[in-house]
Amino acid sequence: MAVLVTGGAGYIGSQTCVHLLEAGKEIVVIDNFSNSSPLSSQAVKEITGKDFPVIECDIRDEEKLGEVFSSYKIEAVIHFAGLKAVGESCQKPLEYYDNNIGGTVKLLSVMKKFGVKCIVFSSSATVYGEKHTAPFNEEMEVGGTTNPYGTTKLYIEQILRDLCASDSEWSVCLLRYFNPIGAHESGKIGEAPNGIPNNLMPYISQVAVGKREKLSVFGDDYDTPDGTGVRDYIHVADLADGHVVALDRALSVKGCEVYNLGTGKGVSVLDLVKAFEEATGIKIPYVIAPRRPGDIATSYADCSKAKNVLGWEARRDVRKACEDTWNWQKNNPDGFTK
Ligand code: NAD
Ligand code: UFG
């Protein structure tokens, strides 16, 4: 039996593939490569020394999905596939609703048709919206998302809850990621954003490698210790470990469960810049710029549920994430090209 990994060529998906293979799981990857390269799956094969099918397939293509489910014995799905750029989602809401929500509905329909009723879903801390004070815990009411991307995560969570309510055979694990950073320690896979990075860590590493002149720090007048935004940066390898345990949990427990995956620690923009400089010895020039619309001051997780129920907690610190990011970035300044 195999685990189908949608969006398995992407940043978090490819790292999770490594950890699944290392845990002895069989995997099948599908991806439409809209934001990734098949070379990342090639690198996963090199890292693990294991082979697996990589199929170009859009999750909105029900016919092709059906062929995948007919060809392989799938027992569960880890669902990463989706568009994820917050700013772009405000410009192109219909594309986000179609790809993320429409695509997920198609995927779930095909899963149901083939009797595969176990799914681990990539949600986001963004579903907590703006009204709560960190640390965010899973009991807090979700909603009040500030952009279409976040709203797709909120709606998909609800769709998955409704599915569980309709049929007690479904097992769903909603994983709310905080801020994934870092890369595989081999330097063979990592984050390769198209164009100008939206997120802080890839921006810092592109400044370090000389692709960008300086970082703009979006606001230094927040109600935080140094005035810059505070986030919970989690090493992508810890996130991947979280998926392996969540998958085992979903395979053994029916119903819908939700877990935060973070470190529980808040790190400011300037803290992250400093950690990167210390880890790499490279100075990151920056300027203070206006606040970015839609940003909140502070976001970090209460991770006690994942620890108590799944026995999972983040083990790698921000320095390790900076070292691994730099190892990936300096060897692959233009992402997957070789
Ligand atoms: P990513 O863009 O690197 O990976 C997503 C993958 O899905 C890409 O390989 C892309 O080509 C593929 N894809 C997109 N639409 C598809 C479709 N219709 N059919 C098939 N494949 C499709 O992003 P990531 O950072 O690895 O994120 C993975 C998941 O985690 C996403 O759902 C994202 O929203 C979620 N998430 C990411 C973050 C983050 O900060 N990186 C935070 C919270 C949640
Ligand atoms: N920041 C800068 N300069 C930059 C980029 C970011 O100062 O060039 C700051 C932001 O203002 C924020 C912090 O760095 O204070 C982190 O910003 P990111 O864009 O890296 O991450 P966000 O917390 O804004 O967003 C991330 C994911 C979203 C997800 C959200 C909540 O990108 O997909 O976490 O989980 F919805």
XYZ file of C-alpha atoms and ligand atoms in Angstrom:
418
model
C 0.000 0.000 0.000
C 1.248 3.467 -0.856
C 0.717 7.017 0.313
C -0.261 9.469 -2.415
C 1.565 12.769 -1.957
C -0.131 15.604 -3.856
C 2.185 18.548 -4.487
C 5.005 16.193 -3.568
C 7.537 18.044 -5.740
C 7.088 21.263 -3.765
C 9.079 22.659 -0.871
C 7.396 20.908 2.059
C 6.188 17.958 -0.020
C 9.654 16.965 -1.225
C 11.117 17.133 2.278
C 8.205 15.045 3.571
C 8.790 12.485 0.814
C 12.322 11.987 2.175
C 11.018 11.380 5.691
C 8.224 9.064 4.505
C 10.689 6.972 2.513
C 13.105 6.895 5.444
C 10.221 5.685 7.629
C 9.744 2.786 5.206
C 6.585 4.076 3.488
C 5.865 3.583 -0.185
C 4.901 6.789 -1.935
C 3.406 8.006 -5.194
C 3.898 11.683 -6.043
C 1.543 13.739 -8.163
C 2.200 17.359 -9.055
C 1.312 19.706 -11.919
C 4.713 21.437 -11.471
C 3.054 24.856 -11.498
C 5.382 25.888 -8.678
C 8.036 23.179 -8.683
C 10.333 21.064 -10.796
C 10.467 17.296 -11.326
C 14.146 17.693 -10.425
C 13.168 17.959 -6.755
C 11.750 14.425 -6.828
C 14.935 13.306 -8.579
C 16.893 14.788 -5.675
C 14.641 12.976 -3.172
C 15.542 9.717 -4.931
C 19.245 10.572 -4.677
C 18.997 11.444 -0.986
C 17.095 8.298 -0.036
C 18.378 5.839 -2.635
C 14.738 4.839 -3.181
C 12.595 4.986 -6.276
C 8.936 5.998 -6.550
C 6.509 7.077 -9.252
C 6.277 10.804 -10.022
C 3.242 11.608 -12.143
C 2.401 14.918 -13.758
C -1.209 15.362 -12.730
C -3.385 18.308 -11.804
C -5.666 17.569 -8.856
C -8.526 19.172 -10.812
C -8.196 16.473 -13.487
C -10.582 13.821 -12.168
C -9.934 11.416 -15.011
C -6.181 11.427 -14.536
C -6.593 11.173 -10.765
C -8.806 8.134 -11.329
C -6.050 6.548 -13.403
C -3.579 7.110 -10.572
C -5.907 5.509 -8.017
C -6.534 2.595 -10.413
C -2.841 2.033 -11.062
C -1.579 2.090 -7.456
C -2.917 0.717 -4.199
C -3.339 3.966 -2.261
C -4.155 3.766 1.455
C -3.922 7.459 2.346
C -3.251 10.879 0.869
C -1.030 13.670 2.130
C -2.406 16.721 0.406
C 0.092 19.543 -0.170
C -1.001 20.608 -3.661
C -2.184 24.189 -3.763
C -1.313 27.760 -4.585
C 0.163 29.612 -1.625
C 1.077 33.220 -2.410
C -0.953 35.523 -0.174
C -0.530 38.667 -2.328
C -1.245 36.843 -5.583
C -4.408 35.383 -4.073
C -5.762 38.931 -3.644
C -5.147 39.598 -7.362
C -6.433 36.239 -8.577
C -9.030 35.003 -6.070
C -10.879 32.821 -8.573
C -7.687 30.948 -9.464
C -7.082 30.277 -5.783
C -10.633 29.120 -5.101
C -10.605 26.951 -8.226
C -7.176 25.418 -7.665
C -7.235 24.970 -3.905
C -10.905 24.388 -3.108
C -12.077 23.053 -6.485
C -9.005 20.835 -6.694
C -9.502 19.475 -3.184
C -13.160 18.683 -3.848
C -12.153 16.736 -6.983
C -9.455 14.895 -5.074
C -11.863 13.975 -2.267
C -14.475 12.777 -4.781
C -11.964 10.462 -6.411
C -10.726 9.240 -3.019
C -14.313 8.458 -2.040
C -14.919 6.639 -5.308
C -11.906 4.410 -4.644
C -12.721 3.918 -0.960
C -9.617 5.790 0.227
C -10.836 7.738 3.247
C -7.702 8.899 4.981
C -6.149 12.313 4.376
C -3.586 14.589 5.987
C -4.101 18.196 4.908
C -1.711 21.180 4.793
C -3.547 23.914 6.604
C -2.041 27.075 7.992
C -1.856 29.197 11.110
C -3.530 31.823 8.960
C -6.928 30.248 9.845
C -6.640 31.770 13.342
C -7.218 35.184 11.771
C -6.463 38.405 13.578
C -8.504 38.345 16.749
C -6.607 35.947 19.014
C -3.517 36.541 21.090
C -0.607 34.124 20.646
C 0.038 31.367 21.507
C -2.677 29.989 19.252
C -4.226 26.695 20.271
C -6.455 24.330 18.342
C -9.505 25.098 20.518
C -9.574 28.722 19.383
C -12.287 29.735 16.987
C -11.026 30.013 13.427
C -12.084 32.581 10.821
C -11.578 36.189 9.874
C -8.931 35.350 7.309
C -7.511 38.410 5.593
C -6.909 37.102 2.073
C -8.340 34.532 -0.382
C -5.410 32.143 0.178
C -6.171 31.965 3.887
C -9.860 31.601 3.151
C -9.176 28.558 0.956
C -7.500 26.896 3.954
C -10.422 27.795 6.204
C -13.002 26.443 3.757
C -11.084 23.260 3.026
C -10.856 22.574 6.771
C -14.658 22.941 6.923
C -15.185 20.706 3.882
C -13.083 18.016 5.533
C -15.009 18.338 8.815
C -18.295 18.038 6.914
C -17.002 14.934 5.179
C -16.134 13.308 8.513
C -19.545 14.263 9.896
C -21.229 12.635 6.897
C -19.321 9.354 7.050
C -17.598 7.960 10.142
C -15.128 5.988 8.034
C -13.113 9.076 7.111
C -9.930 9.979 8.967
C -8.728 13.525 8.518
C -5.733 15.224 10.048
C -5.624 19.007 9.635
C -2.094 20.263 10.163
C -1.802 23.981 10.816
C 1.728 24.959 9.903
C 3.318 28.025 11.353
C 6.299 29.410 9.362
C 8.316 26.687 7.626
C 11.955 27.545 6.928
C 15.184 25.616 6.305
C 16.081 22.959 3.793
C 17.229 19.357 3.706
C 20.660 19.214 5.315
C 22.155 17.660 2.167
C 21.525 20.962 0.358
C 19.819 19.005 -2.449
C 16.235 20.167 -1.825
C 14.875 23.427 -0.486
C 12.610 26.345 -1.177
C 12.879 27.788 -4.679
C 10.360 30.601 -5.041
C 9.591 32.012 -8.473
C 10.451 35.695 -8.842
C 10.745 37.973 -5.833
C 10.234 35.968 -2.634
C 7.219 36.906 -0.502
C 8.488 35.194 2.604
C 11.192 36.385 4.924
C 13.689 33.505 4.936
C 14.001 33.090 1.150
C 14.352 36.848 0.867
C 17.185 36.887 3.421
C 18.964 34.022 1.691
C 18.648 35.720 -1.713
C 20.221 38.855 -0.250
C 23.001 36.658 1.139
C 23.664 35.067 -2.245
C 23.701 38.473 -3.975
C 20.414 38.184 -5.884
C 18.756 40.996 -3.904
C 20.401 44.135 -2.633
C 18.799 44.452 0.783
C 15.944 43.248 2.899
C 12.947 45.467 3.606
C 11.767 44.946 7.168
C 8.020 45.494 7.051
C 7.402 47.665 10.089
C 9.346 48.299 13.291
C 6.477 49.788 15.279
C 4.554 46.650 16.237
C 3.831 45.908 19.854
C 6.647 43.351 20.045
C 9.990 43.362 21.922
C 11.925 44.996 19.048
C 8.968 46.388 17.104
C 9.246 43.923 14.200
C 6.808 41.095 13.444
C 7.102 37.918 15.506
C 6.564 34.486 13.977
C 7.046 30.826 14.843
C 9.705 29.570 12.409
C 9.745 25.790 12.157
C 12.436 23.776 10.378
C 10.924 22.020 7.367
C 12.493 18.746 8.519
C 10.574 18.971 11.808
C 7.436 19.713 9.811
C 8.099 16.635 7.690
C 8.513 14.502 10.825
C 5.151 15.847 11.949
C 3.552 14.505 8.772
C 4.936 11.015 9.297
C 3.395 10.794 12.788
C 0.166 12.475 11.689
C -0.165 9.955 8.876
C 0.208 7.041 11.297
C -2.348 8.667 13.565
C -4.825 9.153 10.694
C -4.316 5.554 9.601
C -5.292 4.334 13.065
C -7.934 6.817 14.322
C -11.141 7.789 12.498
C -12.654 11.267 12.544
C -11.249 14.748 12.136
C -8.339 15.954 14.234
C -6.367 19.178 14.100
C -2.822 19.892 15.187
C -0.605 22.944 15.223
C 2.882 22.309 13.904
C 5.211 24.979 15.203
C 7.961 25.389 17.771
C 6.018 27.406 20.323
C 8.675 30.140 20.180
C 8.253 33.629 18.781
C 11.146 35.036 16.748
C 11.193 38.598 15.390
C 12.281 39.650 11.899
C 15.456 41.168 13.343
C 16.085 38.031 15.459
C 15.952 35.943 12.283
C 18.295 38.307 10.439
C 20.746 38.069 13.352
C 20.474 34.276 13.534
C 21.184 34.054 9.799
C 24.186 36.361 10.097
C 25.574 34.350 13.015
C 25.023 31.019 11.293
C 26.604 32.077 7.994
C 28.967 34.950 8.783
C 27.239 36.991 6.059
C 25.928 40.480 6.760
C 22.335 41.091 5.653
C 21.765 44.764 4.828
C 18.241 45.908 5.599
C 16.022 48.972 5.655
C 12.914 49.598 7.707
C 9.916 49.810 5.381
C 6.191 50.419 6.025
C 4.073 47.622 7.480
C 2.823 45.063 4.952
C -0.985 45.139 4.735
C -2.611 42.097 6.331
C 0.327 41.260 8.631
C -0.312 40.659 12.306
C 2.188 41.575 15.029
C 2.685 38.195 16.636
C 1.962 34.598 15.691
C 3.249 31.523 17.450
C 1.841 28.149 18.320
C 0.761 26.319 21.384
C 2.197 22.943 20.380
C 1.155 20.970 23.434
C -1.516 18.948 21.618
C 0.899 17.590 19.011
C 3.319 16.735 21.791
C 0.758 15.061 24.037
C -1.201 13.155 21.383
C 1.266 12.568 18.561
C 4.428 12.536 20.660
C 5.875 15.073 18.227
C 7.797 18.243 18.894
C 10.188 20.372 16.873
C 13.810 19.434 17.566
C 15.795 21.749 15.297
C 16.445 25.381 16.166
C 16.457 28.534 14.049
C 20.248 28.467 13.735
C 20.113 24.981 12.192
C 17.395 26.202 9.815
C 19.600 29.144 8.791
C 22.600 26.856 8.191
C 20.530 24.462 6.095
C 18.873 27.268 4.140
C 22.259 28.729 3.313
C 23.703 25.366 2.328
C 20.806 24.937 -0.114
C 20.822 28.550 -1.369
C 24.553 28.862 -2.004
C 24.658 25.612 -3.955
C 21.449 26.334 -5.887
C 21.203 30.124 -6.300
C 18.643 29.699 -9.076
C 16.720 26.782 -7.576
C 16.426 23.510 -9.473
C 18.490 23.944 -12.619
C 20.958 21.082 -12.507
P 4.949 24.655 -2.922
O 4.349 25.618 -3.888
O 6.403 24.490 -2.930
O 4.273 23.215 -3.101
C 2.954 23.053 -3.576
C 3.030 22.087 -4.751
O 1.713 21.864 -5.252
C 3.879 22.611 -5.908
O 4.810 21.616 -6.274
C 2.875 22.877 -7.017
O 3.428 22.684 -8.298
C 1.769 21.886 -6.678
N 0.429 22.235 -7.151
C -0.211 23.415 -7.039
N -1.440 23.317 -7.575
C -1.570 22.042 -8.031
C -2.611 21.341 -8.685
N -3.766 21.932 -9.018
N -2.420 20.035 -8.990
C -1.248 19.431 -8.690
N -0.227 20.048 -8.086
C -0.393 21.344 -7.759
O 4.430 25.079 -1.472
P 4.834 24.512 -0.042
O 5.454 25.623 0.714
O 5.543 23.218 -0.169
O 3.387 24.301 0.583
C 2.740 23.042 0.572
C 1.367 23.207 1.194
O 1.513 23.738 2.511
C 0.470 24.183 0.432
O -0.856 23.695 0.456
C 0.579 25.443 1.256
O -0.551 26.263 1.123
C 0.702 24.894 2.658
N 1.330 25.820 3.597
C 2.562 26.348 3.289
C 3.143 27.261 4.162
C 4.473 27.893 3.838
O 4.800 28.918 4.427
N 5.296 27.316 2.943
C 2.484 27.632 5.350
C 1.253 27.047 5.638
C 0.690 26.138 4.745
N 8.816 40.199 6.359
C 9.660 41.277 6.175
N 10.245 41.417 4.958
C 10.045 40.560 3.926
C 9.180 39.448 4.134
C 8.568 39.322 5.364
O 9.850 42.085 7.080
O 10.597 40.756 2.834
C 8.196 40.004 7.693
C 6.681 40.031 7.685
O 6.191 41.338 7.789
C 6.379 39.136 8.891
C 7.527 38.130 8.895
O 8.564 38.729 8.140
O 6.440 39.898 10.072
C 7.163 36.789 8.268
O 6.629 37.009 6.972
P 6.434 35.811 5.934
O 5.906 36.392 4.678
O 7.685 35.013 5.839
O 5.374 34.877 6.649
P 3.876 35.201 7.115
O 3.821 34.924 8.586
O 3.412 36.505 6.648
O 3.055 34.141 6.265
C 3.276 32.751 6.410
C 2.955 32.016 5.115
C 1.503 32.095 4.823
C 0.691 31.692 5.985
C 1.092 32.471 7.198
C 0.381 32.043 8.439
O 3.662 32.588 4.048
O 1.226 31.192 3.787
O 2.485 32.298 7.432
O 0.654 30.703 8.668
F -0.613 31.916 5.727
